[in-house]
PDB file of C-alpha atoms in Angstrom:
ATOM      1  CA  UNK A   1     -40.107   8.589   1.247  1.00  0.00           C
ATOM      2  CA  UNK A   2     -39.509   8.249  -2.091  1.00  0.00           C
ATOM      3  CA  UNK A   3     -36.135   6.568  -1.711  1.00  0.00           C
ATOM      4  CA  UNK A   4     -37.027   3.238  -1.539  1.00  0.00           C
ATOM      5  CA  UNK A   5     -34.931   0.182  -2.355  1.00  0.00           C
ATOM      6  CA  UNK A   6     -36.757  -0.354  -5.726  1.00  0.00           C
ATOM      7  CA  UNK A   7     -36.268   3.465  -6.709  1.00  0.00           C
ATOM      8  CA  UNK A   8     -32.507   3.287  -5.539  1.00  0.00           C
ATOM      9  CA  UNK A   9     -31.836   0.184  -7.338  1.00  0.00           C
ATOM     10  CA  UNK A  10     -33.668   1.448 -10.420  1.00  0.00           C
ATOM     11  CA  UNK A  11     -31.130   4.389 -10.557  1.00  0.00           C
ATOM     12  CA  UNK A  12     -28.107   2.437  -9.946  1.00  0.00           C
ATOM     13  CA  UNK A  13     -29.009  -0.073 -12.606  1.00  0.00           C
ATOM     14  CA  UNK A  14     -29.578   2.875 -15.081  1.00  0.00           C
ATOM     15  CA  UNK A  15     -26.262   4.370 -13.809  1.00  0.00           C
ATOM     16  CA  UNK A  16     -24.613   0.806 -14.321  1.00  0.00           C
ATOM     17  CA  UNK A  17     -25.994   0.688 -17.857  1.00  0.00           C
ATOM     18  CA  UNK A  18     -25.161   4.426 -18.847  1.00  0.00           C
ATOM     19  CA  UNK A  19     -21.560   4.566 -17.718  1.00  0.00           C
ATOM     20  CA  UNK A  20     -19.170   4.656 -20.571  1.00  0.00           C
ATOM     21  CA  UNK A  21     -15.072   4.698 -20.803  1.00  0.00           C
ATOM     22  CA  UNK A  22     -13.563   7.606 -19.457  1.00  0.00           C
ATOM     23  CA  UNK A  23     -16.876   9.112 -17.313  1.00  0.00           C
ATOM     24  CA  UNK A  24     -16.441   9.981 -13.943  1.00  0.00           C
ATOM     25  CA  UNK A  25     -19.172   8.670 -11.805  1.00  0.00           C
ATOM     26  CA  UNK A  26     -20.233   9.492  -8.425  1.00  0.00           C
ATOM     27  CA  UNK A  27     -22.310   7.647  -6.362  1.00  0.00           C
ATOM     28  CA  UNK A  28     -22.979   9.823  -2.796  1.00  0.00           C
ATOM     29  CA  UNK A  29     -24.869   7.920  -0.141  1.00  0.00           C
ATOM     30  CA  UNK A  30     -25.998   9.816   3.142  1.00  0.00           C
ATOM     31  CA  UNK A  31     -28.256   8.402   5.515  1.00  0.00           C
ATOM     32  CA  UNK A  32     -28.591   5.527   8.014  1.00  0.00           C
ATOM     33  CA  UNK A  33     -26.107   2.300   7.719  1.00  0.00           C
ATOM     34  CA  UNK A  34     -25.663  -0.692   9.729  1.00  0.00           C
ATOM     35  CA  UNK A  35     -23.922  -3.681   9.921  1.00  0.00           C
ATOM     36  CA  UNK A  36     -25.438  -6.837  11.146  1.00  0.00           C
ATOM     37  CA  UNK A  37     -24.168 -10.378  12.116  1.00  0.00           C
ATOM     38  CA  UNK A  38     -25.155 -12.692   8.708  1.00  0.00           C
ATOM     39  CA  UNK A  39     -24.187 -16.459   9.254  1.00  0.00           C
ATOM     40  CA  UNK A  40     -20.657 -16.122  10.490  1.00  0.00           C
ATOM     41  CA  UNK A  41     -19.980 -12.679   8.828  1.00  0.00           C
ATOM     42  CA  UNK A  42     -20.782  -9.423   9.444  1.00  0.00           C
ATOM     43  CA  UNK A  43     -22.695  -7.387   6.735  1.00  0.00           C
ATOM     44  CA  UNK A  44     -23.347  -3.715   5.818  1.00  0.00           C
ATOM     45  CA  UNK A  45     -26.563  -2.322   4.819  1.00  0.00           C
ATOM     46  CA  UNK A  46     -27.441   1.157   3.775  1.00  0.00           C
ATOM     47  CA  UNK A  47     -30.963   1.670   5.338  1.00  0.00           C
ATOM     48  CA  UNK A  48     -34.008   3.432   3.632  1.00  0.00           C
ATOM     49  CA  UNK A  49     -37.088   4.876   5.551  1.00  0.00           C
ATOM     50  CA  UNK A  50     -38.962   1.607   5.254  1.00  0.00           C
ATOM     51  CA  UNK A  51     -35.836  -0.459   6.786  1.00  0.00           C
ATOM     52  CA  UNK A  52     -36.881  -2.378   9.961  1.00  0.00           C
ATOM     53  CA  UNK A  53     -36.446  -1.166  13.607  1.00  0.00           C
ATOM     54  CA  UNK A  54     -35.728  -4.832  14.275  1.00  0.00           C
ATOM     55  CA  UNK A  55     -32.319  -4.788  12.252  1.00  0.00           C
ATOM     56  CA  UNK A  56     -33.983  -7.489   9.911  1.00  0.00           C
ATOM     57  CA  UNK A  57     -32.615  -5.772   6.994  1.00  0.00           C
ATOM     58  CA  UNK A  58     -32.912  -8.961   4.640  1.00  0.00           C
ATOM     59  CA  UNK A  59     -36.607  -8.591   4.861  1.00  0.00           C
ATOM     60  CA  UNK A  60     -36.706  -5.386   3.001  1.00  0.00           C
ATOM     61  CA  UNK A  61     -35.745  -1.629   3.241  1.00  0.00           C
ATOM     62  CA  UNK A  62     -31.958  -2.187   2.929  1.00  0.00           C
ATOM     63  CA  UNK A  63     -29.338  -2.441   0.311  1.00  0.00           C
ATOM     64  CA  UNK A  64     -26.585  -4.356   0.920  1.00  0.00           C
ATOM     65  CA  UNK A  65     -23.143  -2.908   0.695  1.00  0.00           C
ATOM     66  CA  UNK A  66     -22.232  -5.958  -1.167  1.00  0.00           C
ATOM     67  CA  UNK A  67     -24.730  -4.672  -4.043  1.00  0.00           C
ATOM     68  CA  UNK A  68     -23.135  -1.022  -3.969  1.00  0.00           C
ATOM     69  CA  UNK A  69     -19.776  -2.709  -4.734  1.00  0.00           C
ATOM     70  CA  UNK A  70     -21.141  -4.788  -7.383  1.00  0.00           C
ATOM     71  CA  UNK A  71     -22.308  -1.459  -9.147  1.00  0.00           C
ATOM     72  CA  UNK A  72     -18.882  -0.114  -8.672  1.00  0.00           C
ATOM     73  CA  UNK A  73     -17.322  -2.798 -10.024  1.00  0.00           C
ATOM     74  CA  UNK A  74     -19.350  -2.925 -13.079  1.00  0.00           C
ATOM     75  CA  UNK A  75     -18.762   0.688 -13.676  1.00  0.00           C
ATOM     76  CA  UNK A  76     -15.022   0.219 -13.069  1.00  0.00           C
ATOM     77  CA  UNK A  77     -14.584  -2.389 -15.576  1.00  0.00           C
ATOM     78  CA  UNK A  78     -16.149  -0.124 -18.393  1.00  0.00           C
ATOM     79  CA  UNK A  79     -13.362   2.189 -17.982  1.00  0.00           C
ATOM     80  CA  UNK A  80     -15.376   5.052 -15.951  1.00  0.00           C
ATOM     81  CA  UNK A  81     -13.909   6.360 -12.650  1.00  0.00           C
ATOM     82  CA  UNK A  82     -15.988   5.872  -9.754  1.00  0.00           C
ATOM     83  CA  UNK A  83     -16.394   7.869  -6.653  1.00  0.00           C
ATOM     84  CA  UNK A  84     -17.964   6.302  -3.867  1.00  0.00           C
ATOM     85  CA  UNK A  85     -18.739   8.425  -1.008  1.00  0.00           C
ATOM     86  CA  UNK A  86     -20.591   7.410   1.858  1.00  0.00           C
ATOM     87  CA  UNK A  87     -21.789   9.550   4.940  1.00  0.00           C
ATOM     88  CA  UNK A  88     -23.096   6.866   7.275  1.00  0.00           C
ATOM     89  CA  UNK A  89     -22.408   5.005  10.199  1.00  0.00           C
ATOM     90  CA  UNK A  90     -19.979   2.178   9.935  1.00  0.00           C
ATOM     91  CA  UNK A  91     -19.615   2.818   6.584  1.00  0.00           C
ATOM     92  CA  UNK A  92     -16.038   2.045   6.789  1.00  0.00           C
ATOM     93  CA  UNK A  93     -17.193  -1.563   6.610  1.00  0.00           C
ATOM     94  CA  UNK A  94     -17.908  -1.320   2.951  1.00  0.00           C
ATOM     95  CA  UNK A  95     -14.060  -1.508   2.290  1.00  0.00           C
ATOM     96  CA  UNK A  96     -13.298  -4.502   4.381  1.00  0.00           C
ATOM     97  CA  UNK A  97     -16.157  -6.371   3.442  1.00  0.00           C
ATOM     98  CA  UNK A  98     -15.567  -6.630  -0.225  1.00  0.00           C
ATOM     99  CA  UNK A  99     -11.976  -7.011  -0.954  1.00  0.00           C
ATOM    100  CA  UNK A 100     -11.698 -10.531  -0.959  1.00  0.00           C
ATOM    101  CA  UNK A 101     -14.825 -11.068  -2.767  1.00  0.00           C
ATOM    102  CA  UNK A 102     -13.854  -9.378  -6.030  1.00  0.00           C
ATOM    103  CA  UNK A 103     -12.618 -11.249  -9.111  1.00  0.00           C
ATOM    104  CA  UNK A 104      -9.436 -10.535 -10.761  1.00  0.00           C
ATOM    105  CA  UNK A 105     -10.791  -8.393 -13.228  1.00  0.00           C
ATOM    106  CA  UNK A 106     -12.657  -6.605 -11.150  1.00  0.00           C
ATOM    107  CA  UNK A 107     -10.188  -5.892  -8.458  1.00  0.00           C
ATOM    108  CA  UNK A 108      -7.665  -4.419 -11.330  1.00  0.00           C
ATOM    109  CA  UNK A 109     -10.487  -2.304 -12.680  1.00  0.00           C
ATOM    110  CA  UNK A 110     -11.757  -1.170  -8.852  1.00  0.00           C
ATOM    111  CA  UNK A 111      -7.748  -0.565  -8.002  1.00  0.00           C
ATOM    112  CA  UNK A 112      -7.281   1.548 -10.792  1.00  0.00           C
ATOM    113  CA  UNK A 113     -10.643   3.203 -11.371  1.00  0.00           C
ATOM    114  CA  UNK A 114     -12.271   3.690  -7.834  1.00  0.00           C
ATOM    115  CA  UNK A 115     -11.890   6.191  -4.874  1.00  0.00           C
ATOM    116  CA  UNK A 116     -13.777   5.483  -2.166  1.00  0.00           C
ATOM    117  CA  UNK A 117     -14.402   8.232   0.849  1.00  0.00           C
ATOM    118  CA  UNK A 118     -16.221   6.838   3.853  1.00  0.00           C
ATOM    119  CA  UNK A 119     -17.401   8.973   6.640  1.00  0.00           C
ATOM    120  CA  UNK A 120     -16.532   6.596   9.472  1.00  0.00           C
ATOM    121  CA  UNK A 121     -14.469   3.440  10.449  1.00  0.00           C
ATOM    122  CA  UNK A 122     -16.282   0.009  10.607  1.00  0.00           C
ATOM    123  CA  UNK A 123     -17.194   0.673  14.213  1.00  0.00           C
ATOM    124  CA  UNK A 124     -17.975   4.267  14.197  1.00  0.00           C
ATOM    125  CA  UNK A 125     -20.855   6.295  13.956  1.00  0.00           C
ATOM    126  CA  UNK A 126     -21.166   9.176  11.648  1.00  0.00           C
ATOM    127  CA  UNK A 127     -22.419  12.160  13.545  1.00  0.00           C
ATOM    128  CA  UNK A 128     -24.778  15.063  12.208  1.00  0.00           C
ATOM    129  CA  UNK A 129     -24.334  18.783  12.494  1.00  0.00           C
ATOM    130  CA  UNK A 130     -27.407  19.967  14.107  1.00  0.00           C
ATOM    131  CA  UNK A 131     -27.059  23.523  12.948  1.00  0.00           C
ATOM    132  CA  UNK A 132     -27.188  22.742   9.248  1.00  0.00           C
ATOM    133  CA  UNK A 133     -29.125  19.576   9.791  1.00  0.00           C
ATOM    134  CA  UNK A 134     -26.787  17.151   7.905  1.00  0.00           C
ATOM    135  CA  UNK A 135     -23.568  15.168   8.408  1.00  0.00           C
ATOM    136  CA  UNK A 136     -20.349  16.888   9.822  1.00  0.00           C
ATOM    137  CA  UNK A 137     -18.544  14.802   7.256  1.00  0.00           C
ATOM    138  CA  UNK A 138     -20.867  15.932   4.429  1.00  0.00           C
ATOM    139  CA  UNK A 139     -20.516  19.431   5.697  1.00  0.00           C
ATOM    140  CA  UNK A 140     -16.605  19.141   5.434  1.00  0.00           C
ATOM    141  CA  UNK A 141     -16.702  17.371   2.297  1.00  0.00           C
ATOM    142  CA  UNK A 142     -18.421  20.451   0.696  1.00  0.00           C
ATOM    143  CA  UNK A 143     -16.104  22.915   2.098  1.00  0.00           C
ATOM    144  CA  UNK A 144     -13.467  20.640   0.988  1.00  0.00           C
ATOM    145  CA  UNK A 145     -14.962  20.750  -2.827  1.00  0.00           C
ATOM    146  CA  UNK A 146     -15.382  24.411  -2.609  1.00  0.00           C
ATOM    147  CA  UNK A 147     -11.651  24.659  -2.534  1.00  0.00           C
ATOM    148  CA  UNK A 148     -10.931  24.925   1.236  1.00  0.00           C
ATOM    149  CA  UNK A 149      -8.874  21.522   0.848  1.00  0.00           C
ATOM    150  CA  UNK A 150      -6.246  23.036  -1.950  1.00  0.00           C
ATOM    151  CA  UNK A 151      -3.369  23.554   0.128  1.00  0.00           C
ATOM    152  CA  UNK A 152      -1.807  25.271  -2.839  1.00  0.00           C
ATOM    153  CA  UNK A 153      -4.415  27.437  -4.160  1.00  0.00           C
ATOM    154  CA  UNK A 154      -2.257  28.903  -6.740  1.00  0.00           C
ATOM    155  CA  UNK A 155      -2.239  25.855  -8.607  1.00  0.00           C
ATOM    156  CA  UNK A 156      -6.423  25.505  -8.627  1.00  0.00           C
ATOM    157  CA  UNK A 157      -5.956  21.651  -8.385  1.00  0.00           C
ATOM    158  CA  UNK A 158      -7.203  19.489  -5.327  1.00  0.00           C
ATOM    159  CA  UNK A 159      -6.073  15.966  -4.707  1.00  0.00           C
ATOM    160  CA  UNK A 160      -7.811  13.176  -3.531  1.00  0.00           C
ATOM    161  CA  UNK A 161      -5.100  13.263  -0.587  1.00  0.00           C
ATOM    162  CA  UNK A 162      -5.893  17.193   0.301  1.00  0.00           C
ATOM    163  CA  UNK A 163      -9.448  16.198   0.339  1.00  0.00           C
ATOM    164  CA  UNK A 164      -8.904  13.143   2.702  1.00  0.00           C
ATOM    165  CA  UNK A 165      -6.832  15.366   5.032  1.00  0.00           C
ATOM    166  CA  UNK A 166      -9.003  18.411   5.274  1.00  0.00           C
ATOM    167  CA  UNK A 167     -12.016  16.068   5.766  1.00  0.00           C
ATOM    168  CA  UNK A 168     -10.579  13.850   8.404  1.00  0.00           C
ATOM    169  CA  UNK A 169      -8.887  16.609  10.387  1.00  0.00           C
ATOM    170  CA  UNK A 170     -11.877  18.885  10.542  1.00  0.00           C
ATOM    171  CA  UNK A 171     -14.370  15.977  11.207  1.00  0.00           C
ATOM    172  CA  UNK A 172     -12.046  14.380  14.023  1.00  0.00           C
ATOM    173  CA  UNK A 173     -11.453  17.627  15.568  1.00  0.00           C
ATOM    174  CA  UNK A 174     -15.294  18.353  15.594  1.00  0.00           C
ATOM    175  CA  UNK A 175     -16.157  14.993  17.098  1.00  0.00           C
ATOM    176  CA  UNK A 176     -13.329  14.541  19.471  1.00  0.00           C
ATOM    177  CA  UNK A 177     -11.762  11.893  17.633  1.00  0.00           C
ATOM    178  CA  UNK A 178     -15.172   9.842  17.470  1.00  0.00           C
ATOM    179  CA  UNK A 179     -15.646   9.767  14.145  1.00  0.00           C
ATOM    180  CA  UNK A 180     -12.598   9.057  11.726  1.00  0.00           C
ATOM    181  CA  UNK A 181     -13.305   9.461   7.775  1.00  0.00           C
ATOM    182  CA  UNK A 182     -11.161   7.502   5.283  1.00  0.00           C
ATOM    183  CA  UNK A 183     -10.237   7.458   1.738  1.00  0.00           C
ATOM    184  CA  UNK A 184      -9.414   4.614  -0.205  1.00  0.00           C
ATOM    185  CA  UNK A 185      -8.097   4.506  -3.763  1.00  0.00           C
TER     186      UNK A 185
END
């Protein structure tokens, strides 16, 4: 219940203000998200405990995907590497929603410095793993980062592609292809 919009935005503002060149910044969100029609477009929102159950997210309790993109762009422009990782329904929308909105400076910084790993495509749900009480995507992300994604373990390095492939294969298998994680870099 402490993860209110105000508290999350305050932490993101702190992160944006404290990021320096050559930092590696990780923004990880696991929770609920939704996409709703706003005027003629669809807009994605990360939902807090206080989000409207009527899907009126602009009234409060939700953080627009576009705000997270502004934060990642601000950090990337400073020269920091940014990992944006989301384990939330329809989180793939964050990729589709923002590309045309970026300035050329932000686009270059974002392209060169940002890695986004999303748990699902824009039209998909992200499923829970009941036995461990969190998302299937998060479970396999942790397994990947603990070394299980390293296909050449003797080199002691994991690439983003190895992480993506490991997560995608296992999540798609576990969910019978109902959930397809993606990596954008």
